[in-house]
Amino acid sequence: MKPCASKRRWAIRRVMQGGLPLPDKSSAGEIKLSKTETAYRLLEEKIVTMELAPGALLSEAELSLELGLGRTPVREALQRLSAEHLVEIMPRRGIRVAGIDVVKQLRVLEVRRVLEVQSASLAARRASPAQRASFAAIAEGLAAAGSTRDYRDFLRFDRELDELLPAAAGNEFASAMLRQLHGLSRRFWHYYFRREADLPHVAGLHAAIARSIAEGDEEEAARATEAHMEYIHNFTRAVLEG
């Protein structure tokens, strides 16, 4: 049975509030999402937050009913998620949520470190005044989330930073590559992170990146990003060894 329209609208609002880039708006000011983009965002959110757990078998037909969308946009969304290594499409066998591989995550970080340090420096140089204001607001939000240990707010502002930084850097190639890597990293983080222990420190690392970009300090943006990536690398190594 199809979910009611209000449930679907709530789910879409929930994803949009998570910091994803806004699509074009209609003349009436309403957000216009393609059905494929809607399916992608909803499914990516479910996978990253473990609502669809690693190893879970997926049915295109069941997902279509659950999301209230046709099978074609769901199929296209799953193909995109497969390209991002979040699902595995097995011919004649079905679709499975990809497992979490710590060794692969370390390889993801090798690429992210290079791209993000450079992108942070470029964003500090190229960000528009409106983008700088957004970075400043994100920095404040991250700092507040850290001080109150609000994990949900931290995730929301972290995602906003992940989306805004590549856009402000102005390099569409780096942006495309980072978008593929961020879903894997957020899912790994969500799965392993001990919510209370290090949240103030982690939020502070993120806030330092956003603040330095807002202030246009290229060197500090690169340093702050390097410190953040080193922390994530060490955290991932500890998971592997521990």
mmCIF file with all atom_site columns, N, CA and C in Angstrom, residues 10 25 39 49 53 58 61 66 74 86 165 173 181-182 185 191 193 199 211 214 222 238:
data_model
loop_
_atom_site.group_PDB
_atom_site.id
_atom_site.type_symbol
_atom_site.label_atom_id
_atom_site.label_alt_id
_atom_site.label_comp_id
_atom_site.label_asym_id
_atom_site.label_entity_id
_atom_site.label_seq_id
_atom_site.pdbx_PDB_ins_code
_atom_site.Cartn_x
_atom_site.Cartn_y
_atom_site.Cartn_z
_atom_site.occupancy
_atom_site.B_iso_or_equiv
_atom_site.pdbx_formal_charge
_atom_site.auth_seq_id
_atom_site.auth_comp_id
_atom_site.auth_asym_id
_atom_site.auth_atom_id
_atom_site.pdbx_PDB_model_num
ATOM 1  N N  . TRP A 1 10  ? 6.828  14.694 4.342   1.00 0.00 ? 10  TRP A N  1
ATOM 2  C CA . TRP A 1 10  ? 7.675  14.784 5.545   1.00 0.00 ? 10  TRP A CA 1
ATOM 3  C C  . TRP A 1 10  ? 9.055  14.221 5.272   1.00 0.00 ? 10  TRP A C  1
ATOM 4  N N  . LYS A 1 25  ? 13.970 26.437 -8.167  1.00 0.00 ? 25  LYS A N  1
ATOM 5  C CA . LYS A 1 25  ? 12.635 26.682 -7.632  1.00 0.00 ? 25  LYS A CA 1
ATOM 6  C C  . LYS A 1 25  ? 11.712 27.101 -8.763  1.00 0.00 ? 25  LYS A C  1
ATOM 7  N N  . ALA A 1 39  ? 14.162 10.211 -5.229  1.00 0.00 ? 39  ALA A N  1
ATOM 8  C CA . ALA A 1 39  ? 14.438 8.818  -4.858  1.00 0.00 ? 39  ALA A CA 1
ATOM 9  C C  . ALA A 1 39  ? 15.867 8.664  -4.367  1.00 0.00 ? 39  ALA A C  1
ATOM 10 N N  . THR A 1 49  ? 22.231 6.413  7.226   1.00 0.00 ? 49  THR A N  1
ATOM 11 C CA . THR A 1 49  ? 21.821 6.386  8.635   1.00 0.00 ? 49  THR A CA 1
ATOM 12 C C  . THR A 1 49  ? 21.486 4.981  9.137   1.00 0.00 ? 49  THR A C  1
ATOM 13 N N  . ALA A 1 53  ? 20.310 -1.327 6.383   1.00 0.00 ? 53  ALA A N  1
ATOM 14 C CA . ALA A 1 53  ? 21.577 -1.766 6.970   1.00 0.00 ? 53  ALA A CA 1
ATOM 15 C C  . ALA A 1 53  ? 22.500 -2.401 5.939   1.00 0.00 ? 53  ALA A C  1
ATOM 16 N N  . LEU A 1 58  ? 17.473 -5.458 -1.215  1.00 0.00 ? 58  LEU A N  1
ATOM 17 C CA . LEU A 1 58  ? 16.487 -4.457 -1.586  1.00 0.00 ? 58  LEU A CA 1
ATOM 18 C C  . LEU A 1 58  ? 15.663 -4.940 -2.766  1.00 0.00 ? 58  LEU A C  1
ATOM 19 N N  . ALA A 1 61  ? 10.694 -3.002 -6.497  1.00 0.00 ? 61  ALA A N  1
ATOM 20 C CA . ALA A 1 61  ? 9.243  -2.835 -6.402  1.00 0.00 ? 61  ALA A CA 1
ATOM 21 C C  . ALA A 1 61  ? 8.829  -2.365 -5.009  1.00 0.00 ? 61  ALA A C  1
ATOM 22 N N  . GLU A 1 66  ? 7.237  2.001  -1.110  1.00 0.00 ? 66  GLU A N  1
ATOM 23 C CA . GLU A 1 66  ? 7.557  2.699  0.137   1.00 0.00 ? 66  GLU A CA 1
ATOM 24 C C  . GLU A 1 66  ? 7.746  4.193  -0.085  1.00 0.00 ? 66  GLU A C  1
ATOM 25 N N  . VAL A 1 74  ? 13.299 5.051  -9.189  1.00 0.00 ? 74  VAL A N  1
ATOM 26 C CA . VAL A 1 74  ? 13.966 4.245  -8.161  1.00 0.00 ? 74  VAL A CA 1
ATOM 27 C C  . VAL A 1 74  ? 15.128 3.477  -8.772  1.00 0.00 ? 74  VAL A C  1
ATOM 28 N N  . LEU A 1 86  ? 27.504 2.461  -2.666  1.00 0.00 ? 86  LEU A N  1
ATOM 29 C CA . LEU A 1 86  ? 26.617 2.309  -1.510  1.00 0.00 ? 86  LEU A CA 1
ATOM 30 C C  . LEU A 1 86  ? 25.669 1.124  -1.658  1.00 0.00 ? 86  LEU A C  1
ATOM 31 N N  . LEU A 1 165 ? 31.278 23.392 0.743   1.00 0.00 ? 165 LEU A N  1
ATOM 32 C CA . LEU A 1 165 ? 32.713 23.572 0.505   1.00 0.00 ? 165 LEU A CA 1
ATOM 33 C C  . LEU A 1 165 ? 33.105 23.321 -0.952  1.00 0.00 ? 165 LEU A C  1
ATOM 34 N N  . PHE A 1 173 ? 34.928 19.316 -11.039 1.00 0.00 ? 173 PHE A N  1
ATOM 35 C CA . PHE A 1 173 ? 35.480 17.962 -11.079 1.00 0.00 ? 173 PHE A CA 1
ATOM 36 C C  . PHE A 1 173 ? 35.767 17.462 -9.663  1.00 0.00 ? 173 PHE A C  1
ATOM 37 N N  . LEU A 1 181 ? 32.469 10.405 -2.525  1.00 0.00 ? 181 LEU A N  1
ATOM 38 C CA . LEU A 1 181 ? 33.186 9.913  -1.347  1.00 0.00 ? 181 LEU A CA 1
ATOM 39 C C  . LEU A 1 181 ? 32.473 10.240 -0.034  1.00 0.00 ? 181 LEU A C  1
ATOM 40 N N  . HIS A 1 182 ? 31.724 11.326 -0.011  1.00 0.00 ? 182 HIS A N  1
ATOM 41 C CA . HIS A 1 182 ? 31.135 11.775 1.252   1.00 0.00 ? 182 HIS A CA 1
ATOM 42 C C  . HIS A 1 182 ? 30.082 10.813 1.791   1.00 0.00 ? 182 HIS A C  1
ATOM 43 N N  . SER A 1 185 ? 31.832 8.028  3.541   1.00 0.00 ? 185 SER A N  1
ATOM 44 C CA . SER A 1 185 ? 32.455 8.480  4.788   1.00 0.00 ? 185 SER A CA 1
ATOM 45 C C  . SER A 1 185 ? 31.415 8.748  5.865   1.00 0.00 ? 185 SER A C  1
ATOM 46 N N  . TYR A 1 191 ? 28.186 4.699  11.589  1.00 0.00 ? 191 TYR A N  1
ATOM 47 C CA . TYR A 1 191 ? 28.218 3.324  12.086  1.00 0.00 ? 191 TYR A CA 1
ATOM 48 C C  . TYR A 1 191 ? 29.157 3.169  13.275  1.00 0.00 ? 191 TYR A C  1
ATOM 49 N N  . PHE A 1 193 ? 31.049 5.850  15.015  1.00 0.00 ? 193 PHE A N  1
ATOM 50 C CA . PHE A 1 193 ? 31.364 6.946  15.930  1.00 0.00 ? 193 PHE A CA 1
ATOM 51 C C  . PHE A 1 193 ? 30.725 6.753  17.294  1.00 0.00 ? 193 PHE A C  1
ATOM 52 N N  . LEU A 1 199 ? 32.573 14.140 20.489  1.00 0.00 ? 199 LEU A N  1
ATOM 53 C CA . LEU A 1 199 ? 31.786 15.079 19.693  1.00 0.00 ? 199 LEU A CA 1
ATOM 54 C C  . LEU A 1 199 ? 32.253 16.525 19.833  1.00 0.00 ? 199 LEU A C  1
ATOM 55 N N  . ARG A 1 211 ? 35.045 28.279 9.672   1.00 0.00 ? 211 ARG A N  1
ATOM 56 C CA . ARG A 1 211 ? 35.389 29.633 10.110  1.00 0.00 ? 211 ARG A CA 1
ATOM 57 C C  . ARG A 1 211 ? 36.516 30.218 9.260   1.00 0.00 ? 211 ARG A C  1
ATOM 58 N N  . ALA A 1 214 ? 35.188 31.212 5.908   1.00 0.00 ? 214 ALA A N  1
ATOM 59 C CA . ALA A 1 214 ? 34.384 32.433 6.044   1.00 0.00 ? 214 ALA A CA 1
ATOM 60 C C  . ALA A 1 214 ? 35.269 33.667 6.118   1.00 0.00 ? 214 ALA A C  1
ATOM 61 N N  . ALA A 1 222 ? 43.465 25.301 4.825   1.00 0.00 ? 222 ALA A N  1
ATOM 62 C CA . ALA A 1 222 ? 44.201 24.076 4.488   1.00 0.00 ? 222 ALA A CA 1
ATOM 63 C C  . ALA A 1 222 ? 44.685 23.367 5.748   1.00 0.00 ? 222 ALA A C  1
ATOM 64 N N  . ALA A 1 238 ? 42.175 3.141  14.091  1.00 0.00 ? 238 ALA A N  1
ATOM 65 C CA . ALA A 1 238 ? 41.841 2.555  15.391  1.00 0.00 ? 238 ALA A CA 1
ATOM 66 C C  . ALA A 1 238 ? 40.723 1.524  15.256  1.00 0.00 ? 238 ALA A C  1
#
